Short mmCIF file of N, CA and C in Angstrom, two decimals:
data_model
loop_
_atom_site.label_atom_id
_atom_site.label_comp_id
_atom_site.label_asym_id
_atom_site.label_seq_id
_atom_site.Cartn_x
_atom_site.Cartn_y
_atom_site.Cartn_z
N MET A 1 197.06 20.95 -244.10
CA MET A 1 197.37 22.20 -244.36
C MET A 1 195.86 22.89 -244.59
N ALA A 2 195.57 23.96 -243.76
CA ALA A 2 194.23 24.40 -243.70
C ALA A 2 193.98 25.45 -244.93
N LYS A 3 193.04 25.20 -245.53
CA LYS A 3 192.53 25.98 -246.72
C LYS A 3 192.10 27.51 -246.51
N THR A 4 192.52 28.48 -246.73
CA THR A 4 192.08 29.87 -246.60
C THR A 4 191.43 30.38 -247.62
N LYS A 5 190.18 30.99 -247.47
CA LYS A 5 189.45 31.68 -248.63
C LYS A 5 190.28 32.72 -249.22
N LEU A 6 190.52 32.99 -250.50
CA LEU A 6 191.37 34.16 -250.70
C LEU A 6 190.19 35.22 -251.19
N ARG A 7 190.35 36.50 -250.96
CA ARG A 7 189.61 37.63 -251.24
C ARG A 7 190.16 38.21 -252.34
N GLN A 8 189.29 38.92 -252.91
CA GLN A 8 190.18 39.83 -254.19
C GLN A 8 190.39 41.00 -253.16
N ARG A 9 191.57 41.81 -253.74
CA ARG A 9 192.12 42.77 -253.10
C ARG A 9 192.02 44.18 -254.03
N GLU A 10 191.90 45.39 -253.20
CA GLU A 10 191.77 46.39 -253.80
C GLU A 10 193.25 46.86 -254.46
N PRO A 11 193.59 47.87 -255.42
CA PRO A 11 194.72 48.00 -255.82
C PRO A 11 195.78 48.47 -254.59
N ASN A 12 195.48 49.04 -253.59
CA ASN A 12 196.21 49.32 -252.43
C ASN A 12 196.70 47.97 -251.78
N GLY A 13 195.99 46.87 -252.04
CA GLY A 13 196.67 45.37 -251.39
C GLY A 13 195.70 45.25 -250.39
N ARG A 14 194.77 46.29 -249.81
CA ARG A 14 193.97 45.71 -248.69
C ARG A 14 192.72 44.80 -249.28
N PRO A 15 192.43 43.74 -248.37
CA PRO A 15 191.11 43.19 -248.79
C PRO A 15 189.76 43.83 -249.38
N GLN A 16 189.29 43.45 -250.23
CA GLN A 16 188.22 44.18 -251.05
C GLN A 16 186.74 44.20 -250.06
N ARG A 17 186.58 45.41 -249.83
CA ARG A 17 185.38 45.75 -248.85
C ARG A 17 184.20 45.23 -249.66
N GLU A 18 183.01 44.99 -248.64
CA GLU A 18 182.05 44.53 -249.29
C GLU A 18 181.29 46.06 -249.84
N ARG A 19 180.63 45.72 -251.25
CA ARG A 19 180.08 47.02 -251.80
C ARG A 19 178.58 47.20 -251.59
N GLU A 20 178.03 48.36 -251.52
CA GLU A 20 176.68 48.62 -251.17
C GLU A 20 176.26 48.64 -252.79
N THR A 21 175.04 48.87 -252.61
CA THR A 21 174.03 48.89 -254.03
C THR A 21 174.43 50.53 -254.25
N PRO A 22 174.99 50.67 -255.63
CA PRO A 22 175.47 51.93 -256.21
C PRO A 22 174.11 52.95 -255.85
N PRO A 23 174.23 54.41 -255.54
CA PRO A 23 173.31 55.25 -255.56
C PRO A 23 172.54 55.52 -256.93
N ALA A 24 173.25 55.20 -258.10
CA ALA A 24 172.93 55.52 -259.69
C ALA A 24 172.03 54.27 -259.73
N GLN A 25 172.20 52.87 -259.47
CA GLN A 25 171.33 51.95 -259.38
C GLN A 25 169.93 52.14 -258.81
N VAL A 26 170.24 52.54 -257.65
CA VAL A 26 168.69 52.85 -256.77
C VAL A 26 167.92 53.63 -257.45
N ARG A 27 168.66 54.75 -258.15
CA ARG A 27 167.88 55.87 -258.92
C ARG A 27 167.25 55.36 -259.99
N ARG A 28 168.28 54.63 -260.80
CA ARG A 28 167.50 53.99 -261.90
C ARG A 28 166.21 53.24 -261.73
N LEU A 29 166.18 52.16 -260.86
CA LEU A 29 165.34 51.41 -260.17
C LEU A 29 164.02 52.18 -260.19
N ARG A 30 164.51 53.26 -259.14
CA ARG A 30 163.10 53.93 -258.78
C ARG A 30 162.50 54.79 -259.49
N GLU A 31 163.11 55.16 -260.89
CA GLU A 31 162.67 55.98 -261.88
C GLU A 31 162.09 54.70 -262.76
N ALA A 32 162.42 53.74 -262.89
CA ALA A 32 161.82 52.50 -263.65
C ALA A 32 160.51 52.11 -262.89
N ALA A 33 160.41 52.08 -261.60
CA ALA A 33 159.17 51.80 -261.00
C ALA A 33 158.07 52.87 -261.28
N LEU A 34 158.61 54.24 -260.86
CA LEU A 34 157.71 55.20 -261.31
C LEU A 34 157.25 55.38 -262.51
N ALA A 35 157.94 54.98 -263.64
CA ALA A 35 157.34 54.62 -265.08
C ALA A 35 156.69 53.57 -265.36
N GLY A 36 156.40 52.72 -264.26
CA GLY A 36 155.79 51.55 -264.75
C GLY A 36 156.42 50.56 -265.12
N LEU A 37 157.53 50.69 -265.33
CA LEU A 37 158.31 49.10 -265.63
C LEU A 37 158.71 48.14 -264.85
N ARG A 38 158.60 48.75 -263.34
CA ARG A 38 159.00 47.63 -262.44
C ARG A 38 157.85 47.81 -261.51
N ASP A 39 158.15 46.98 -260.19
CA ASP A 39 157.01 46.86 -259.32
C ASP A 39 157.15 48.32 -258.53
N PRO A 40 155.84 48.80 -258.61
CA PRO A 40 155.61 49.91 -258.17
C PRO A 40 155.94 50.10 -256.52
N GLN A 41 156.12 49.45 -255.93
CA GLN A 41 156.65 49.52 -254.36
C GLN A 41 158.04 50.08 -254.43
N TRP A 42 158.78 49.81 -255.40
CA TRP A 42 160.06 50.35 -255.47
C TRP A 42 160.00 51.84 -255.81
N GLY A 43 158.93 52.61 -256.18
CA GLY A 43 158.97 53.94 -256.69
C GLY A 43 158.58 54.66 -255.61
N THR A 44 158.02 53.88 -254.34
CA THR A 44 157.83 54.78 -253.27
C THR A 44 158.85 55.14 -252.05
N GLU A 45 158.86 56.18 -251.31
CA GLU A 45 159.74 56.26 -250.21
C GLU A 45 160.16 55.33 -249.46
N LEU A 46 159.13 54.39 -248.87
CA LEU A 46 159.63 53.49 -248.04
C LEU A 46 160.46 52.36 -249.07
N GLY A 47 160.02 52.25 -250.15
CA GLY A 47 160.77 51.26 -250.83
C GLY A 47 162.25 51.63 -251.21
N ARG A 48 162.63 53.05 -251.61
CA ARG A 48 163.62 53.48 -251.47
C ARG A 48 164.31 53.22 -250.49
N LEU A 49 163.97 53.45 -249.34
CA LEU A 49 164.78 53.42 -248.09
C LEU A 49 164.98 51.52 -247.88
N LEU A 50 164.04 50.88 -248.37
CA LEU A 50 164.70 49.41 -248.16
C LEU A 50 165.88 49.13 -249.24
N LEU A 51 165.85 49.70 -250.16
CA LEU A 51 166.58 49.39 -251.29
C LEU A 51 168.16 50.00 -250.91
N THR A 52 168.21 51.05 -250.25
CA THR A 52 169.25 51.70 -249.89
C THR A 52 169.85 51.05 -248.40
N LYS A 53 168.84 50.07 -247.98
CA LYS A 53 169.18 49.40 -246.83
C LYS A 53 169.23 50.75 -245.53
N ALA A 54 168.23 51.36 -245.54
CA ALA A 54 168.10 52.18 -244.37
C ALA A 54 166.97 51.72 -243.19
N ILE A 55 166.50 51.02 -244.06
CA ILE A 55 165.32 50.05 -243.08
C ILE A 55 165.70 48.83 -243.43
N ASP A 56 164.84 47.72 -242.48
CA ASP A 56 165.07 46.23 -243.01
C ASP A 56 163.79 45.57 -243.63
N GLU A 57 163.69 44.40 -243.86
CA GLU A 57 162.40 44.19 -244.61
C GLU A 57 161.30 43.94 -243.50
N ALA A 58 161.66 43.71 -242.19
CA ALA A 58 160.26 43.70 -241.37
C ALA A 58 159.90 45.07 -241.27
N MET A 59 160.70 46.13 -241.26
CA MET A 59 160.26 47.46 -241.15
C MET A 59 159.67 48.04 -242.33
N TYR A 60 159.78 47.61 -243.41
CA TYR A 60 159.33 47.57 -244.73
C TYR A 60 157.78 47.34 -244.68
N ALA A 61 157.70 45.77 -244.31
CA ALA A 61 156.65 45.16 -244.25
C ALA A 61 155.51 45.85 -243.22
N ALA A 62 156.12 46.71 -242.14
CA ALA A 62 155.25 47.04 -241.21
C ALA A 62 154.88 48.48 -241.68
N GLY A 63 155.72 49.10 -242.55
CA GLY A 63 155.42 50.43 -242.79
C GLY A 63 154.16 50.16 -244.13
N ARG A 64 154.18 49.05 -245.04
CA ARG A 64 153.26 48.61 -245.85
C ARG A 64 152.11 48.48 -245.16
N ARG A 65 151.97 47.68 -244.47
CA ARG A 65 150.88 47.33 -243.50
C ARG A 65 150.22 48.35 -242.98
N TRP A 66 150.92 49.43 -242.41
CA TRP A 66 150.38 50.29 -241.96
C TRP A 66 149.51 51.28 -242.89
N ASN A 67 150.62 51.48 -244.11
CA ASN A 67 149.66 52.00 -245.10
C ASN A 67 148.38 51.44 -245.52
N GLU A 68 148.35 50.17 -245.51
CA GLU A 68 147.17 49.40 -245.95
C GLU A 68 145.77 49.70 -245.10
N ASP A 69 146.14 49.71 -243.76
CA ASP A 69 145.29 49.96 -242.50
C ASP A 69 144.76 50.98 -242.67
N ALA A 70 145.82 52.14 -243.07
CA ALA A 70 145.42 53.61 -242.98
C ALA A 70 144.34 53.73 -244.06
N ALA A 71 144.63 53.35 -245.17
CA ALA A 71 143.92 53.34 -246.41
C ALA A 71 142.25 52.86 -246.26
N LYS A 72 142.27 51.91 -245.52
CA LYS A 72 141.18 51.08 -245.55
C LYS A 72 140.35 52.08 -244.39
N TYR A 73 141.21 52.52 -243.19
CA TYR A 73 140.20 53.25 -242.43
C TYR A 73 139.70 54.64 -243.18
N ARG A 74 140.59 55.37 -243.91
CA ARG A 74 140.20 56.41 -244.69
C ARG A 74 139.12 56.41 -245.47
N HIS A 75 139.00 54.96 -246.18
CA HIS A 75 137.71 54.66 -246.77
C HIS A 75 136.58 54.39 -246.20
N VAL A 76 136.69 53.63 -245.05
CA VAL A 76 135.69 53.60 -244.21
C VAL A 76 135.03 54.82 -243.76
N ILE A 77 135.81 56.04 -243.10
CA ILE A 77 135.14 56.99 -242.90
C ILE A 77 134.89 57.86 -243.69
N GLY A 78 135.16 57.59 -245.30
CA GLY A 78 134.63 58.40 -246.13
C GLY A 78 135.58 59.44 -246.46
N ILE A 79 137.14 59.52 -246.27
CA ILE A 79 137.93 60.49 -246.45
C ILE A 79 138.32 60.35 -247.75
N ARG A 80 138.41 61.19 -248.83
CA ARG A 80 138.89 60.98 -250.10
C ARG A 80 140.00 62.02 -250.28
N ALA A 81 141.20 61.76 -251.26
CA ALA A 81 142.14 62.74 -251.55
C ALA A 81 141.52 63.60 -252.17
N VAL A 82 141.80 65.18 -251.95
CA VAL A 82 141.73 66.13 -252.66
C VAL A 82 141.44 66.05 -254.33
N LYS A 83 142.48 65.70 -254.68
CA LYS A 83 142.57 65.32 -256.02
C LYS A 83 142.04 64.28 -256.72
N SER A 84 141.48 63.37 -255.79
CA SER A 84 140.84 62.05 -256.22
C SER A 84 139.99 62.18 -257.20
N PRO A 85 140.05 61.37 -258.32
CA PRO A 85 138.78 61.39 -259.23
C PRO A 85 137.56 60.99 -258.89
N SER A 86 137.51 60.12 -257.85
CA SER A 86 136.36 59.65 -257.08
C SER A 86 135.44 60.78 -256.74
N ALA A 87 136.21 61.72 -255.97
CA ALA A 87 135.55 62.78 -255.48
C ALA A 87 134.77 63.57 -256.71
N GLU A 88 135.24 63.69 -257.64
CA GLU A 88 134.82 64.23 -258.82
C GLU A 88 133.49 63.70 -259.73
N GLN A 89 133.38 62.45 -259.06
CA GLN A 89 132.32 61.86 -260.20
C GLN A 89 130.85 61.90 -259.30
N GLY A 90 130.68 62.76 -258.37
CA GLY A 90 129.58 62.78 -258.01
C GLY A 90 129.24 61.68 -256.93
N VAL A 91 128.04 61.17 -256.75
CA VAL A 91 127.33 60.27 -255.84
C VAL A 91 128.04 58.80 -256.64
N LEU A 92 128.68 58.04 -255.77
CA LEU A 92 128.88 56.88 -256.29
C LEU A 92 127.97 55.73 -256.05
N GLY A 93 126.90 55.97 -255.31
CA GLY A 93 126.02 54.96 -254.82
C GLY A 93 125.69 54.95 -253.36
N HIS A 94 124.77 54.11 -252.84
CA HIS A 94 124.42 54.25 -251.66
C HIS A 94 124.92 53.04 -251.01
N ASP A 95 125.32 52.80 -249.83
CA ASP A 95 125.69 51.42 -248.98
C ASP A 95 124.49 50.65 -248.93
N PRO A 96 124.58 49.30 -248.81
CA PRO A 96 123.40 48.68 -248.49
C PRO A 96 122.75 48.81 -247.04
N ASP A 97 121.36 48.58 -247.02
CA ASP A 97 121.09 48.80 -245.47
C ASP A 97 121.51 47.84 -244.52
N PRO A 98 122.11 48.51 -243.33
CA PRO A 98 122.80 47.78 -242.40
C PRO A 98 121.97 46.73 -241.74
N ASP A 99 120.47 46.89 -241.86
CA ASP A 99 119.82 46.01 -241.34
C ASP A 99 119.62 44.50 -242.17
N SER A 100 120.18 44.53 -243.44
CA SER A 100 120.29 43.41 -244.29
C SER A 100 121.41 42.49 -243.89
N ALA A 101 121.43 41.52 -244.54
CA ALA A 101 122.79 40.60 -244.52
C ALA A 101 123.67 41.09 -244.75
N GLU A 102 123.65 41.58 -246.09
CA GLU A 102 124.73 42.46 -247.13
C GLU A 102 125.28 43.74 -246.22
N GLY A 103 124.42 44.45 -245.76
CA GLY A 103 124.82 45.58 -245.14
C GLY A 103 125.40 45.38 -243.64
N ALA A 104 124.87 44.19 -242.95
CA ALA A 104 125.48 43.93 -241.82
C ALA A 104 126.87 43.16 -241.95
N GLU A 105 127.13 42.39 -243.05
CA GLU A 105 128.63 41.96 -243.13
C GLU A 105 129.65 43.05 -243.68
N ILE A 106 129.07 44.16 -244.17
CA ILE A 106 130.07 45.47 -245.00
C ILE A 106 129.96 46.30 -243.52
N ALA A 107 129.22 46.06 -242.55
CA ALA A 107 129.50 46.99 -241.34
C ALA A 107 130.51 46.61 -240.52
N GLU A 108 130.15 44.90 -240.40
CA GLU A 108 131.36 44.06 -239.68
C GLU A 108 132.53 44.42 -240.02
N ILE A 109 132.96 44.23 -241.23
CA ILE A 109 134.13 44.48 -241.98
C ILE A 109 134.67 45.93 -241.65
N GLU A 110 133.87 46.80 -241.72
CA GLU A 110 134.47 48.07 -241.66
C GLU A 110 134.71 48.56 -240.09
N ARG A 111 133.92 47.73 -239.04
CA ARG A 111 134.18 47.83 -237.86
C ARG A 111 135.46 47.27 -237.34
N ARG A 112 135.87 46.31 -238.24
CA ARG A 112 137.33 45.48 -237.82
C ARG A 112 138.51 46.11 -238.58
N ALA A 113 138.28 47.08 -239.63
CA ALA A 113 139.10 47.61 -240.11
C ALA A 113 139.34 48.96 -239.20
N ILE A 114 138.35 49.47 -238.76
CA ILE A 114 138.46 50.87 -237.62
C ILE A 114 139.19 50.30 -236.72
N SER A 115 138.73 49.00 -235.83
CA SER A 115 139.51 48.78 -234.84
C SER A 115 140.92 48.51 -235.22
N ARG A 116 141.30 47.72 -236.29
CA ARG A 116 142.68 47.28 -236.41
C ARG A 116 143.27 48.65 -236.44
N PHE A 117 143.08 49.64 -237.11
CA PHE A 117 143.84 50.90 -237.45
C PHE A 117 143.93 51.65 -235.84
N GLU A 118 142.56 51.68 -235.19
CA GLU A 118 143.06 52.27 -234.05
C GLU A 118 144.12 51.77 -232.96
N ALA A 119 143.93 50.31 -233.08
CA ALA A 119 145.14 49.56 -232.31
C ALA A 119 146.36 49.72 -232.77
N ALA A 120 146.46 49.72 -234.11
CA ALA A 120 147.74 50.25 -234.55
C ALA A 120 148.44 51.68 -234.42
N LEU A 121 147.44 52.52 -234.29
CA LEU A 121 147.47 53.85 -234.10
C LEU A 121 148.03 53.74 -232.68
N LYS A 122 147.32 53.18 -231.57
CA LYS A 122 147.65 53.63 -230.36
C LYS A 122 148.95 52.87 -230.08
N SER A 123 149.48 52.03 -230.66
CA SER A 123 151.02 51.29 -230.59
C SER A 123 151.66 52.46 -231.18
N LEU A 124 151.55 52.92 -232.26
CA LEU A 124 152.24 53.89 -232.82
C LEU A 124 152.46 55.20 -232.15
N SER A 125 151.67 55.56 -231.17
CA SER A 125 151.77 56.67 -230.47
C SER A 125 152.34 56.46 -229.15
N LEU A 126 152.73 55.24 -228.91
CA LEU A 126 153.64 55.21 -227.80
C LEU A 126 155.19 55.42 -228.11
N ALA A 127 155.50 55.42 -229.55
CA ALA A 127 156.54 55.87 -230.02
C ALA A 127 157.07 57.36 -229.83
N GLY A 128 155.69 58.21 -229.66
CA GLY A 128 156.18 59.57 -229.48
C GLY A 128 155.28 60.27 -231.07
N ARG A 129 155.04 61.49 -230.63
CA ARG A 129 154.30 62.31 -231.72
C ARG A 129 155.27 62.45 -232.96
N THR A 130 156.45 62.72 -232.99
CA THR A 130 157.29 62.65 -234.02
C THR A 130 157.33 61.63 -234.58
N ALA A 131 157.55 60.60 -234.13
CA ALA A 131 157.69 59.18 -234.87
C ALA A 131 156.28 58.80 -235.48
N GLU A 132 155.15 59.36 -235.01
CA GLU A 132 153.83 58.96 -235.57
C GLU A 132 153.68 59.95 -236.72
N ARG A 133 153.97 61.10 -236.55
CA ARG A 133 153.97 62.16 -237.74
C ARG A 133 154.92 61.77 -238.96
N VAL A 134 156.16 61.25 -238.74
CA VAL A 134 157.12 60.91 -239.90
C VAL A 134 156.50 59.68 -240.27
N VAL A 135 156.19 58.72 -239.56
CA VAL A 135 155.54 57.37 -240.25
C VAL A 135 154.39 57.63 -241.07
N ARG A 136 153.82 58.38 -240.69
CA ARG A 136 152.36 59.02 -241.72
C ARG A 136 152.81 59.53 -242.67
N SER A 137 153.65 60.44 -242.57
CA SER A 137 153.90 61.13 -243.66
C SER A 137 154.76 60.44 -244.78
N VAL A 138 155.68 59.25 -244.32
CA VAL A 138 156.36 58.88 -245.17
C VAL A 138 155.57 57.40 -245.73
N CYS A 139 154.88 56.80 -245.00
CA CYS A 139 153.91 55.60 -245.44
C CYS A 139 152.63 56.20 -246.27
N GLU A 140 151.85 57.24 -245.89
CA GLU A 140 150.67 57.58 -246.10
C GLU A 140 150.98 58.46 -247.42
N ALA A 141 151.85 59.48 -247.15
CA ALA A 141 151.94 60.51 -248.34
C ALA A 141 153.23 60.64 -249.18
N ASP A 142 153.84 59.41 -248.91
CA ASP A 142 155.09 59.22 -249.64
C ASP A 142 156.34 60.43 -249.59
N GLU A 143 156.51 61.15 -248.40
CA GLU A 143 157.34 62.10 -248.37
C GLU A 143 158.69 61.38 -247.99
N ALA A 144 159.58 62.31 -247.95
CA ALA A 144 160.92 61.78 -247.64
C ALA A 144 161.28 62.16 -246.30
N ALA A 145 161.96 61.22 -245.59
CA ALA A 145 162.29 61.67 -243.98
C ALA A 145 164.08 61.67 -244.36
N CYS A 146 164.24 63.05 -243.60
CA CYS A 146 165.74 63.34 -243.71
C CYS A 146 166.30 63.60 -242.13
N GLY A 147 167.53 63.30 -242.27
CA GLY A 147 168.02 63.84 -241.09
C GLY A 147 167.48 62.82 -239.50
N TRP A 148 167.33 63.93 -238.59
CA TRP A 148 166.74 63.33 -237.57
C TRP A 148 165.50 62.56 -237.74
N GLU A 149 164.45 62.70 -238.58
CA GLU A 149 163.57 62.17 -239.01
C GLU A 149 163.37 60.80 -239.26
N ARG A 150 164.61 60.56 -239.96
CA ARG A 150 164.75 59.20 -240.11
C ARG A 150 164.73 58.11 -238.99
N GLU A 151 165.62 59.00 -237.83
CA GLU A 151 165.46 57.82 -236.76
C GLU A 151 163.99 57.80 -236.13
N ALA A 152 163.54 58.75 -236.10
CA ALA A 152 162.03 58.80 -235.68
C ALA A 152 161.05 57.79 -236.42
N LEU A 153 161.38 57.62 -237.75
CA LEU A 153 160.74 56.79 -238.46
C LEU A 153 161.34 55.48 -238.16
N ILE A 154 162.41 54.93 -238.15
CA ILE A 154 162.75 53.85 -237.73
C ILE A 154 162.25 53.20 -236.20
N HIS A 155 162.15 54.14 -235.30
CA HIS A 155 161.51 54.17 -234.05
C HIS A 155 160.32 53.68 -234.32
N GLY A 156 159.57 54.35 -235.13
CA GLY A 156 157.82 54.30 -235.38
C GLY A 156 157.77 52.84 -236.07
N LEU A 157 158.63 52.76 -237.07
CA LEU A 157 158.39 51.54 -237.82
C LEU A 157 158.74 50.14 -236.85
N VAL A 158 159.63 50.23 -235.91
CA VAL A 158 159.76 49.00 -234.99
C VAL A 158 158.61 48.85 -234.39
N ARG A 159 158.04 49.98 -233.81
CA ARG A 159 156.81 49.95 -232.82
C ARG A 159 155.68 49.17 -233.73
N LEU A 160 155.53 49.61 -234.86
CA LEU A 160 154.45 48.86 -235.68
C LEU A 160 154.88 47.26 -235.91
N GLN A 161 156.20 47.02 -236.09
CA GLN A 161 156.53 45.73 -236.52
C GLN A 161 156.59 44.66 -235.14
N VAL A 162 156.51 45.42 -233.98
CA VAL A 162 156.03 44.47 -232.68
C VAL A 162 154.66 44.51 -232.70
N HIS A 163 154.06 45.48 -232.83
CA HIS A 163 152.45 45.57 -233.01
C HIS A 163 151.81 44.58 -234.00
N TYR A 164 152.40 44.50 -235.29
CA TYR A 164 151.96 43.45 -236.19
C TYR A 164 152.49 42.16 -235.99
N GLY A 165 153.40 41.89 -235.04
CA GLY A 165 154.14 40.55 -234.98
C GLY A 165 154.85 40.30 -236.01
N LEU A 166 155.73 41.32 -236.42
CA LEU A 166 156.69 41.02 -237.66
C LEU A 166 157.82 40.74 -237.12
N THR A 167 158.21 40.63 -235.69
CA THR A 167 159.58 40.70 -235.03
C THR A 167 160.24 39.14 -235.61
N PRO A 168 161.28 38.73 -235.97
CA PRO A 168 161.94 37.62 -236.03
C PRO A 168 161.71 36.85 -234.58
N ARG A 169 161.53 35.38 -234.42
CA ARG A 169 161.39 34.93 -233.26
C ARG A 169 162.72 34.07 -233.00
N ARG A 170 162.90 34.15 -231.71
CA ARG A 170 164.47 33.41 -231.50
C ARG A 170 163.91 31.93 -231.22
N LYS A 171 164.90 31.15 -231.58
CA LYS A 171 164.70 29.70 -231.26
C LYS A 171 165.00 29.68 -229.86
N SER A 172 164.24 28.66 -229.50
CA SER A 172 164.08 28.57 -228.12
C SER A 172 165.23 27.65 -227.78
N VAL A 173 166.20 27.58 -226.69
CA VAL A 173 167.07 26.59 -226.61
C VAL A 173 166.45 25.53 -225.56
N VAL A 174 166.58 24.15 -226.05
CA VAL A 174 166.18 23.33 -225.19
C VAL A 174 167.46 22.67 -224.46
N ARG A 175 166.90 22.48 -223.11
CA ARG A 175 168.18 22.28 -222.16
C ARG A 175 167.86 20.80 -221.33
#
């Protein structure tokens, strides 16, 4: 006799459907993250999209990596947020002389950061202007993507996912 797995049933007799994460729980988790009680990544728009399963883990990782690369790029070229406290502190010091050993090392790190960002930007631009704009607004400025923008965001994140090598590799079949 074959054993069948019994599933719970709804009051109407149908098998119980898989339940998604309740929206109230997602909202509470996000508010806790914003309050500093949980990991701050869940307080971001990208984290919220992962929690609501609008994007998968690989897209989330690509978005986070894009944000890190963009932040390093902005730092290297000297762009600071308008409301940044570091912009109000005045002169923060001088960079070491590029001819010194320390200065040459810093210059090389900065060159690599610029080339990494430019390569990722080139890959993202292949997804189209809308995807590029939406990815930048969601990942860098933490703005929400609604409606058709969400599809452009997904398209852009998939492009970045491929660029960063975050795609799942298929197992090769041995014959």
